[in-house]
Amino acid sequence: MPLTNETVKKNILIVDDSAFEQRMLTELLSEQPYRFSVAFNGYQGYQLALATHPDLILLDVRMPEMDGYTACRLLKANPETEPIPVIFLSGADAAKERVMGLQVGAVDYIAKPFTPEELAARIHIHLGLMRRNNTPPPSALEPSDRQQHPDLVFVNAVKQLILDNLGDLPNLSEIARSVGTYREKLTLMFREQTGMTVFAFIREARIARGVELLQQTDIDVQDIALLIGFHNAGNFATAFRERMGMTPSAYRQRLQERQASASH
C-alpha cells in the first residue's frame, strides 16, 4: 500500500484488556507509519483519548470496568473526541454485536481473527475519509470549542441512547450502566444539566418522534404508539393530548385538512 506524507506518524490508540492483543496489534501494524498508545479498558481509553487526541481508535468490545460500547458512546458524546474514527475489533461477531457497534458511533467493526492486510487497509481508508471530509483533528480545535462539562458528556450520551431506542428502552439502571455510571448519579447529573428528569426527557422525545411520524408517514396510530415505546394507542393518545392539546388522530386529521386546503 502506498504511503503518503499525510499518513506519517498518525497516532493509533489501542484499547484492549489483553496485553497479548495489544502487542499483536502493534506488531501487525509495525510496518505502517503509525505511533501507538494503549489502554486496558474503556474508561482508560476514553481518558487517554481526551488527553492525546489520537487520529484513530481500535476498540475492543468485551473489557472489565467499562466495555467498548460504553466507551464509544462517551467518545461520540464529547465534542473533543467525537471526530475521532473508532473501529471495533472483537471476537463477538454476531450480527447484533456489529449493528450495536455501528449504532453507538463506530465507523467500522472488524471481527477477530482478521488479516494484517485487512486491518491496515481499513485503517488507511478511514484516515483517508477523515482527510477528504476535511474533518479537523481534535487537537486542532480551540480549547473553547472542545471543552465541555464532564457531566454533560454523560447526559448527551444518555440522550442519544434514548433517541436510538425509544421503542424498546431499558430501565433507568441499565441506561446508566450503558454510559458507565449508576442510576442515582445519572438522575442527579441529568437534572442539573437539563433541568428535567430522565423520564421527562423520554416523554418529550416520544411525543416529538410521534409528531414526526404523524406528519411524515401514513403509519397507523396504533403502530406509531408501539414504535415509540407506548404499550397501546390509548396511552399514546393520553400523553399526546396532554402535550399537544389534541389526540394523535385529530392532529393528523388537521394536517390533512390543511394540506387539502393548500392544494386548492
PDB file of C-alpha atoms in Angstrom:
ATOM      1  CA  MET A   1       0.000   0.000   0.000  1.00  0.00           C
ATOM      2  CA  PRO A   2       1.498   3.361  -0.990  1.00  0.00           C
ATOM      3  CA  LEU A   3       2.309   5.671   1.862  1.00  0.00           C
ATOM      4  CA  THR A   4       1.939   9.424   1.778  1.00  0.00           C
ATOM      5  CA  ASN A   5       3.179  12.197   3.967  1.00  0.00           C
ATOM      6  CA  GLU A   6      -0.371  12.539   5.284  1.00  0.00           C
ATOM      7  CA  THR A   7      -0.206   9.119   6.915  1.00  0.00           C
ATOM      8  CA  VAL A   8       3.179   9.616   8.576  1.00  0.00           C
ATOM      9  CA  LYS A   9       3.146   9.450  12.347  1.00  0.00           C
ATOM     10  CA  LYS A  10      -0.602   9.111  12.749  1.00  0.00           C
ATOM     11  CA  ASN A  11      -1.364   8.120  16.328  1.00  0.00           C
ATOM     12  CA  ILE A  12      -3.434   4.964  16.804  1.00  0.00           C
ATOM     13  CA  LEU A  13      -4.966   4.349  20.243  1.00  0.00           C
ATOM     14  CA  ILE A  14      -5.399   0.627  21.001  1.00  0.00           C
ATOM     15  CA  VAL A  15      -7.942  -0.144  23.737  1.00  0.00           C
ATOM     16  CA  ASP A  16      -7.889  -3.805  24.767  1.00  0.00           C
ATOM     17  CA  ASP A  17      -7.693  -5.517  28.150  1.00  0.00           C
ATOM     18  CA  SER A  18      -5.274  -8.129  26.800  1.00  0.00           C
ATOM     19  CA  ALA A  19      -1.572  -7.238  26.723  1.00  0.00           C
ATOM     20  CA  PHE A  20      -1.151 -10.059  24.206  1.00  0.00           C
ATOM     21  CA  GLU A  21      -3.737  -8.494  21.862  1.00  0.00           C
ATOM     22  CA  GLN A  22      -2.135  -5.074  22.249  1.00  0.00           C
ATOM     23  CA  ARG A  23       1.292  -6.479  21.361  1.00  0.00           C
ATOM     24  CA  MET A  24      -0.145  -8.404  18.411  1.00  0.00           C
ATOM     25  CA  LEU A  25      -1.808  -5.282  17.012  1.00  0.00           C
ATOM     26  CA  THR A  26       1.320  -3.160  17.290  1.00  0.00           C
ATOM     27  CA  GLU A  27       3.337  -5.910  15.607  1.00  0.00           C
ATOM     28  CA  LEU A  28       0.771  -6.298  12.825  1.00  0.00           C
ATOM     29  CA  LEU A  29       0.907  -2.579  12.134  1.00  0.00           C
ATOM     30  CA  SER A  30       4.620  -2.113  12.830  1.00  0.00           C
ATOM     31  CA  GLU A  31       5.445  -1.656   9.154  1.00  0.00           C
ATOM     32  CA  GLN A  32       2.933   1.175   8.857  1.00  0.00           C
ATOM     33  CA  PRO A  33       3.861   4.786   9.700  1.00  0.00           C
ATOM     34  CA  TYR A  34       1.898   4.932  12.940  1.00  0.00           C
ATOM     35  CA  ARG A  35       2.604   5.756  16.551  1.00  0.00           C
ATOM     36  CA  PHE A  36       0.738   3.788  19.200  1.00  0.00           C
ATOM     37  CA  SER A  37      -0.731   4.379  22.634  1.00  0.00           C
ATOM     38  CA  VAL A  38      -2.539   1.706  24.641  1.00  0.00           C
ATOM     39  CA  ALA A  39      -5.263   1.447  27.273  1.00  0.00           C
ATOM     40  CA  PHE A  40      -6.570  -1.595  29.141  1.00  0.00           C
ATOM     41  CA  ASN A  41     -10.281  -0.762  29.479  1.00  0.00           C
ATOM     42  CA  GLY A  42     -12.903   1.549  28.041  1.00  0.00           C
ATOM     43  CA  TYR A  43     -12.688   4.227  30.712  1.00  0.00           C
ATOM     44  CA  GLN A  44      -8.903   4.397  30.495  1.00  0.00           C
ATOM     45  CA  GLY A  45      -9.210   4.568  26.716  1.00  0.00           C
ATOM     46  CA  TYR A  46     -11.720   7.416  26.916  1.00  0.00           C
ATOM     47  CA  GLN A  47      -9.477   9.387  29.271  1.00  0.00           C
ATOM     48  CA  LEU A  48      -6.410   8.744  27.105  1.00  0.00           C
ATOM     49  CA  ALA A  49      -8.315   9.884  24.001  1.00  0.00           C
ATOM     50  CA  LEU A  50      -9.152  13.135  25.798  1.00  0.00           C
ATOM     51  CA  ALA A  51      -5.510  13.628  26.736  1.00  0.00           C
ATOM     52  CA  THR A  52      -3.781  12.612  23.486  1.00  0.00           C
ATOM     53  CA  HIS A  53      -6.344  13.151  20.696  1.00  0.00           C
ATOM     54  CA  PRO A  54      -5.413  10.107  18.605  1.00  0.00           C
ATOM     55  CA  ASP A  55      -6.141  10.031  14.895  1.00  0.00           C
ATOM     56  CA  LEU A  56      -7.983   6.709  15.142  1.00  0.00           C
ATOM     57  CA  ILE A  57      -9.049   4.295  17.895  1.00  0.00           C
ATOM     58  CA  LEU A  58      -9.025   0.480  17.745  1.00  0.00           C
ATOM     59  CA  LEU A  59     -11.508  -0.578  20.404  1.00  0.00           C
ATOM     60  CA  ASP A  60     -12.248  -3.996  21.866  1.00  0.00           C
ATOM     61  CA  VAL A  61     -15.827  -4.737  22.963  1.00  0.00           C
ATOM     62  CA  ARG A  62     -15.540  -7.036  25.981  1.00  0.00           C
ATOM     63  CA  MET A  63     -13.466  -5.380  28.711  1.00  0.00           C
ATOM     64  CA  PRO A  64     -13.688  -5.030  32.504  1.00  0.00           C
ATOM     65  CA  GLU A  65     -14.800  -1.813  34.244  1.00  0.00           C
ATOM     66  CA  MET A  66     -16.104  -0.223  31.038  1.00  0.00           C
ATOM     67  CA  ASP A  67     -16.777  -2.083  27.793  1.00  0.00           C
ATOM     68  CA  GLY A  68     -16.167  -0.789  24.294  1.00  0.00           C
ATOM     69  CA  TYR A  69     -19.773   0.190  23.562  1.00  0.00           C
ATOM     70  CA  THR A  70     -19.895   2.385  26.661  1.00  0.00           C
ATOM     71  CA  ALA A  71     -16.563   3.997  25.825  1.00  0.00           C
ATOM     72  CA  CYS A  72     -17.705   4.696  22.268  1.00  0.00           C
ATOM     73  CA  ARG A  73     -20.916   6.341  23.494  1.00  0.00           C
ATOM     74  CA  LEU A  74     -18.852   8.707  25.652  1.00  0.00           C
ATOM     75  CA  LEU A  75     -16.356   9.391  22.867  1.00  0.00           C
ATOM     76  CA  LYS A  76     -19.164  10.349  20.493  1.00  0.00           C
ATOM     77  CA  ALA A  77     -20.990  12.454  23.094  1.00  0.00           C
ATOM     78  CA  ASN A  78     -17.939  14.644  23.735  1.00  0.00           C
ATOM     79  CA  PRO A  79     -17.140  17.281  21.046  1.00  0.00           C
ATOM     80  CA  GLU A  80     -13.465  16.880  21.905  1.00  0.00           C
ATOM     81  CA  THR A  81     -13.375  13.234  20.837  1.00  0.00           C
ATOM     82  CA  GLU A  82     -16.429  12.916  18.581  1.00  0.00           C
ATOM     83  CA  PRO A  83     -14.485  13.370  15.287  1.00  0.00           C
ATOM     84  CA  ILE A  84     -12.057  10.508  16.049  1.00  0.00           C
ATOM     85  CA  PRO A  85     -12.935   7.436  13.949  1.00  0.00           C
ATOM     86  CA  VAL A  86     -13.484   4.324  16.061  1.00  0.00           C
ATOM     87  CA  ILE A  87     -13.015   0.801  14.703  1.00  0.00           C
ATOM     88  CA  PHE A  88     -14.248  -2.066  16.847  1.00  0.00           C
ATOM     89  CA  LEU A  89     -12.063  -5.186  16.883  1.00  0.00           C
ATOM     90  CA  SER A  90     -13.870  -8.054  18.537  1.00  0.00           C
ATOM     91  CA  GLY A  91     -14.299 -11.783  18.652  1.00  0.00           C
ATOM     92  CA  ALA A  92     -18.030 -11.133  19.187  1.00  0.00           C
ATOM     93  CA  ASP A  93     -19.211 -11.466  15.601  1.00  0.00           C
ATOM     94  CA  ALA A  94     -22.989 -11.851  15.963  1.00  0.00           C
ATOM     95  CA  ALA A  95     -24.998  -9.553  13.722  1.00  0.00           C
ATOM     96  CA  LYS A  96     -26.479  -7.738  16.731  1.00  0.00           C
ATOM     97  CA  GLU A  97     -22.964  -7.036  18.028  1.00  0.00           C
ATOM     98  CA  ARG A  98     -21.890  -5.485  14.735  1.00  0.00           C
ATOM     99  CA  VAL A  99     -25.087  -3.450  14.496  1.00  0.00           C
ATOM    100  CA  MET A 100     -24.630  -2.214  18.062  1.00  0.00           C
ATOM    101  CA  GLY A 101     -21.081  -1.124  17.278  1.00  0.00           C
ATOM    102  CA  LEU A 102     -22.265   0.982  14.360  1.00  0.00           C
ATOM    103  CA  GLN A 103     -25.226   2.358  16.305  1.00  0.00           C
ATOM    104  CA  VAL A 104     -23.014   3.710  19.082  1.00  0.00           C
ATOM    105  CA  GLY A 105     -20.895   5.587  16.553  1.00  0.00           C
ATOM    106  CA  ALA A 106     -18.088   3.378  15.226  1.00  0.00           C
ATOM    107  CA  VAL A 107     -17.091   3.727  11.578  1.00  0.00           C
ATOM    108  CA  ASP A 108     -16.268   0.024  11.240  1.00  0.00           C
ATOM    109  CA  TYR A 109     -16.466  -3.342  13.001  1.00  0.00           C
ATOM    110  CA  ILE A 110     -13.808  -5.964  12.303  1.00  0.00           C
ATOM    111  CA  ALA A 111     -14.286  -9.482  13.603  1.00  0.00           C
ATOM    112  CA  LYS A 112     -11.347 -11.430  15.016  1.00  0.00           C
ATOM    113  CA  PRO A 113      -9.432 -13.194  13.597  1.00  0.00           C
ATOM    114  CA  PHE A 114      -8.529 -10.793  10.805  1.00  0.00           C
ATOM    115  CA  THR A 115      -5.564 -10.479   8.463  1.00  0.00           C
ATOM    116  CA  PRO A 116      -2.942  -7.740   8.848  1.00  0.00           C
ATOM    117  CA  GLU A 117      -3.723  -6.588   5.309  1.00  0.00           C
ATOM    118  CA  GLU A 118      -7.421  -6.154   6.054  1.00  0.00           C
ATOM    119  CA  LEU A 119      -6.773  -4.198   9.243  1.00  0.00           C
ATOM    120  CA  ALA A 120      -4.167  -1.957   7.614  1.00  0.00           C
ATOM    121  CA  ALA A 121      -6.463  -1.320   4.641  1.00  0.00           C
ATOM    122  CA  ARG A 122      -9.418  -0.341   6.786  1.00  0.00           C
ATOM    123  CA  ILE A 123      -7.334   1.988   8.957  1.00  0.00           C
ATOM    124  CA  HIS A 124      -5.905   3.582   5.802  1.00  0.00           C
ATOM    125  CA  ILE A 125      -9.412   4.017   4.352  1.00  0.00           C
ATOM    126  CA  HIS A 126     -10.876   5.682   7.431  1.00  0.00           C
ATOM    127  CA  LEU A 127      -7.922   8.001   7.908  1.00  0.00           C
ATOM    128  CA  GLY A 128      -8.309   8.939   4.252  1.00  0.00           C
ATOM    129  CA  LEU A 129     -12.032   9.604   4.684  1.00  0.00           C
ATOM    130  CA  MET A 130     -11.231  11.939   7.563  1.00  0.00           C
ATOM    131  CA  ARG A 131      -8.936  13.949   5.285  1.00  0.00           C
ATOM    132  CA  ARG A 132     -11.351  14.040   2.357  1.00  0.00           C
ATOM    133  CA  ASN A 133     -14.199  15.164   4.609  1.00  0.00           C
ATOM    134  CA  ASN A 134     -11.957  17.983   5.837  1.00  0.00           C
ATOM    135  CA  THR A 135     -12.657  16.993   9.432  1.00  0.00           C
ATOM    136  CA  PRO A 136     -10.209  18.836  11.681  1.00  0.00           C
ATOM    137  CA  PRO A 137      -8.297  16.614  14.078  1.00  0.00           C
ATOM    138  CA  PRO A 138      -9.451  17.120  17.681  1.00  0.00           C
ATOM    139  CA  SER A 139      -6.068  18.601  18.583  1.00  0.00           C
ATOM    140  CA  ALA A 140      -6.639  21.375  16.025  1.00  0.00           C
ATOM    141  CA  LEU A 141      -9.763  22.656  17.769  1.00  0.00           C
ATOM    142  CA  GLU A 142      -9.539  25.611  20.081  1.00  0.00           C
ATOM    143  CA  PRO A 143      -9.888  24.761  23.774  1.00  0.00           C
ATOM    144  CA  SER A 144     -13.066  26.824  23.996  1.00  0.00           C
ATOM    145  CA  ASP A 145     -14.525  24.724  21.172  1.00  0.00           C
ATOM    146  CA  ARG A 146     -13.553  21.437  22.719  1.00  0.00           C
ATOM    147  CA  GLN A 147     -14.084  21.703  26.454  1.00  0.00           C
ATOM    148  CA  GLN A 148     -17.385  20.536  27.844  1.00  0.00           C
ATOM    149  CA  HIS A 149     -18.591  19.868  31.348  1.00  0.00           C
ATOM    150  CA  PRO A 150     -17.805  16.197  32.068  1.00  0.00           C
ATOM    151  CA  ASP A 151     -21.347  15.553  33.325  1.00  0.00           C
ATOM    152  CA  LEU A 152     -22.795  16.908  30.086  1.00  0.00           C
ATOM    153  CA  VAL A 153     -20.894  14.241  28.143  1.00  0.00           C
ATOM    154  CA  PHE A 154     -22.715  11.526  30.102  1.00  0.00           C
ATOM    155  CA  VAL A 155     -26.035  13.325  29.688  1.00  0.00           C
ATOM    156  CA  ASN A 156     -25.576  13.713  25.923  1.00  0.00           C
ATOM    157  CA  ALA A 157     -24.635  10.040  25.646  1.00  0.00           C
ATOM    158  CA  VAL A 158     -27.827   9.115  27.511  1.00  0.00           C
ATOM    159  CA  LYS A 159     -29.921  11.374  25.280  1.00  0.00           C
ATOM    160  CA  GLN A 160     -28.576   9.677  22.172  1.00  0.00           C
ATOM    161  CA  LEU A 161     -29.109   6.229  23.678  1.00  0.00           C
ATOM    162  CA  ILE A 162     -32.729   7.129  24.440  1.00  0.00           C
ATOM    163  CA  LEU A 163     -33.382   8.570  20.980  1.00  0.00           C
ATOM    164  CA  ASP A 164     -31.911   5.445  19.354  1.00  0.00           C
ATOM    165  CA  ASN A 165     -34.048   3.070  21.442  1.00  0.00           C
ATOM    166  CA  LEU A 166     -37.389   4.814  22.051  1.00  0.00           C
ATOM    167  CA  GLY A 167     -39.376   1.735  21.120  1.00  0.00           C
ATOM    168  CA  ASP A 168     -37.587  -0.623  23.491  1.00  0.00           C
ATOM    169  CA  LEU A 169     -35.864   1.336  26.241  1.00  0.00           C
ATOM    170  CA  PRO A 170     -34.014  -0.464  29.030  1.00  0.00           C
ATOM    171  CA  ASN A 171     -34.776   0.569  32.603  1.00  0.00           C
ATOM    172  CA  LEU A 172     -33.014   3.551  34.159  1.00  0.00           C
ATOM    173  CA  SER A 173     -30.384   1.435  35.921  1.00  0.00           C
ATOM    174  CA  GLU A 174     -29.455  -0.241  32.623  1.00  0.00           C
ATOM    175  CA  ILE A 175     -29.379   3.117  30.837  1.00  0.00           C
ATOM    176  CA  ALA A 176     -26.970   4.414  33.485  1.00  0.00           C
ATOM    177  CA  ARG A 177     -24.736   1.348  33.151  1.00  0.00           C
ATOM    178  CA  SER A 178     -24.707   1.834  29.377  1.00  0.00           C
ATOM    179  CA  VAL A 179     -22.800   5.100  29.835  1.00  0.00           C
ATOM    180  CA  GLY A 180     -20.593   3.925  32.686  1.00  0.00           C
ATOM    181  CA  THR A 181     -22.413   5.366  35.704  1.00  0.00           C
ATOM    182  CA  TYR A 182     -25.214   4.386  38.114  1.00  0.00           C
ATOM    183  CA  ARG A 183     -28.876   5.347  38.439  1.00  0.00           C
ATOM    184  CA  GLU A 184     -28.680   7.845  41.293  1.00  0.00           C
ATOM    185  CA  LYS A 185     -25.721   9.728  39.843  1.00  0.00           C
ATOM    186  CA  LEU A 186     -27.277   9.830  36.377  1.00  0.00           C
ATOM    187  CA  THR A 187     -30.553  11.175  37.806  1.00  0.00           C
ATOM    188  CA  LEU A 188     -28.707  14.000  39.544  1.00  0.00           C
ATOM    189  CA  MET A 189     -26.481  14.826  36.545  1.00  0.00           C
ATOM    190  CA  PHE A 190     -29.395  14.802  34.127  1.00  0.00           C
ATOM    191  CA  ARG A 191     -31.485  17.178  36.214  1.00  0.00           C
ATOM    192  CA  GLU A 192     -28.559  19.544  36.809  1.00  0.00           C
ATOM    193  CA  GLN A 193     -27.574  19.671  33.132  1.00  0.00           C
ATOM    194  CA  THR A 194     -31.050  19.750  31.518  1.00  0.00           C
ATOM    195  CA  GLY A 195     -33.465  20.980  34.160  1.00  0.00           C
ATOM    196  CA  MET A 196     -35.631  17.898  33.692  1.00  0.00           C
ATOM    197  CA  THR A 197     -35.703  14.278  34.758  1.00  0.00           C
ATOM    198  CA  VAL A 198     -34.690  11.411  32.510  1.00  0.00           C
ATOM    199  CA  PHE A 199     -38.324  10.295  32.382  1.00  0.00           C
ATOM    200  CA  ALA A 200     -39.498  13.780  31.354  1.00  0.00           C
ATOM    201  CA  PHE A 201     -36.940  13.757  28.532  1.00  0.00           C
ATOM    202  CA  ILE A 202     -38.134  10.314  27.421  1.00  0.00           C
ATOM    203  CA  ARG A 203     -41.741  11.515  27.373  1.00  0.00           C
ATOM    204  CA  GLU A 204     -40.852  14.626  25.350  1.00  0.00           C
ATOM    205  CA  ALA A 205     -38.721  12.586  22.936  1.00  0.00           C
ATOM    206  CA  ARG A 206     -41.515  10.076  22.362  1.00  0.00           C
ATOM    207  CA  ILE A 207     -44.085  12.771  21.659  1.00  0.00           C
ATOM    208  CA  ALA A 208     -41.674  14.591  19.320  1.00  0.00           C
ATOM    209  CA  ARG A 209     -40.999  11.358  17.409  1.00  0.00           C
ATOM    210  CA  GLY A 210     -44.735  10.667  17.317  1.00  0.00           C
ATOM    211  CA  VAL A 211     -45.356  14.104  15.786  1.00  0.00           C
ATOM    212  CA  GLU A 212     -42.713  13.403  13.131  1.00  0.00           C
ATOM    213  CA  LEU A 213     -44.279  10.062  12.226  1.00  0.00           C
ATOM    214  CA  LEU A 214     -47.789  11.537  12.089  1.00  0.00           C
ATOM    215  CA  GLN A 215     -46.529  14.296   9.807  1.00  0.00           C
ATOM    216  CA  GLN A 216     -44.265  12.282   7.534  1.00  0.00           C
ATOM    217  CA  THR A 217     -45.835   8.811   7.281  1.00  0.00           C
ATOM    218  CA  ASP A 218     -49.166   7.043   6.923  1.00  0.00           C
ATOM    219  CA  ILE A 219     -48.381   4.567   9.705  1.00  0.00           C
ATOM    220  CA  ASP A 220     -51.417   3.733  11.860  1.00  0.00           C
ATOM    221  CA  VAL A 221     -51.618   5.470  15.228  1.00  0.00           C
ATOM    222  CA  GLN A 222     -51.510   2.079  16.989  1.00  0.00           C
ATOM    223  CA  ASP A 223     -48.277   1.159  15.200  1.00  0.00           C
ATOM    224  CA  ILE A 224     -46.750   4.571  15.909  1.00  0.00           C
ATOM    225  CA  ALA A 225     -47.529   4.074  19.591  1.00  0.00           C
ATOM    226  CA  LEU A 226     -45.620   0.796  19.628  1.00  0.00           C
ATOM    227  CA  LEU A 227     -42.715   2.186  17.597  1.00  0.00           C
ATOM    228  CA  ILE A 228     -42.081   4.957  20.108  1.00  0.00           C
ATOM    229  CA  GLY A 229     -42.481   2.864  23.243  1.00  0.00           C
ATOM    230  CA  PHE A 230     -46.128   3.135  24.315  1.00  0.00           C
ATOM    231  CA  HIS A 231     -47.869  -0.127  25.195  1.00  0.00           C
ATOM    232  CA  ASN A 232     -51.029   0.807  23.305  1.00  0.00           C
ATOM    233  CA  ALA A 233     -52.693   3.577  21.339  1.00  0.00           C
ATOM    234  CA  GLY A 234     -54.721   4.699  24.375  1.00  0.00           C
ATOM    235  CA  ASN A 235     -51.618   5.523  26.413  1.00  0.00           C
ATOM    236  CA  PHE A 236     -50.129   7.320  23.421  1.00  0.00           C
ATOM    237  CA  ALA A 237     -53.328   9.323  22.873  1.00  0.00           C
ATOM    238  CA  THR A 238     -53.462  10.395  26.521  1.00  0.00           C
ATOM    239  CA  ALA A 239     -49.820  11.544  26.607  1.00  0.00           C
ATOM    240  CA  PHE A 240     -50.131  13.207  23.190  1.00  0.00           C
ATOM    241  CA  ARG A 241     -53.270  15.128  24.196  1.00  0.00           C
ATOM    242  CA  GLU A 242     -51.622  16.357  27.399  1.00  0.00           C
ATOM    243  CA  ARG A 243     -48.685  17.727  25.398  1.00  0.00           C
ATOM    244  CA  MET A 244     -50.327  18.831  22.137  1.00  0.00           C
ATOM    245  CA  GLY A 245     -53.913  19.614  23.175  1.00  0.00           C
ATOM    246  CA  MET A 246     -55.480  17.025  20.882  1.00  0.00           C
ATOM    247  CA  THR A 247     -55.327  13.310  20.128  1.00  0.00           C
ATOM    248  CA  PRO A 248     -52.931  11.877  17.507  1.00  0.00           C
ATOM    249  CA  SER A 249     -55.860  11.124  15.197  1.00  0.00           C
ATOM    250  CA  ALA A 250     -57.173  14.677  15.489  1.00  0.00           C
ATOM    251  CA  TYR A 251     -53.683  16.063  14.887  1.00  0.00           C
ATOM    252  CA  ARG A 252     -53.280  14.010  11.710  1.00  0.00           C
ATOM    253  CA  GLN A 253     -56.785  14.985  10.547  1.00  0.00           C
ATOM    254  CA  ARG A 254     -55.939  18.662  10.977  1.00  0.00           C
ATOM    255  CA  LEU A 255     -52.728  18.186   8.982  1.00  0.00           C
ATOM    256  CA  GLN A 256     -54.638  16.514   6.156  1.00  0.00           C
ATOM    257  CA  GLU A 257     -57.224  19.288   6.093  1.00  0.00           C
ATOM    258  CA  ARG A 258     -54.516  21.945   5.910  1.00  0.00           C
ATOM    259  CA  GLN A 259     -52.745  20.101   3.089  1.00  0.00           C
ATOM    260  CA  ALA A 260     -56.000  19.722   1.180  1.00  0.00           C
ATOM    261  CA  SER A 261     -56.792  23.403   1.633  1.00  0.00           C
ATOM    262  CA  ALA A 262     -53.319  24.436   0.492  1.00  0.00           C
ATOM    263  CA  SER A 263     -53.605  22.349  -2.681  1.00  0.00           C
ATOM    264  CA  HIS A 264     -56.762  24.108  -3.865  1.00  0.00           C
TER     265      HIS A 264
END
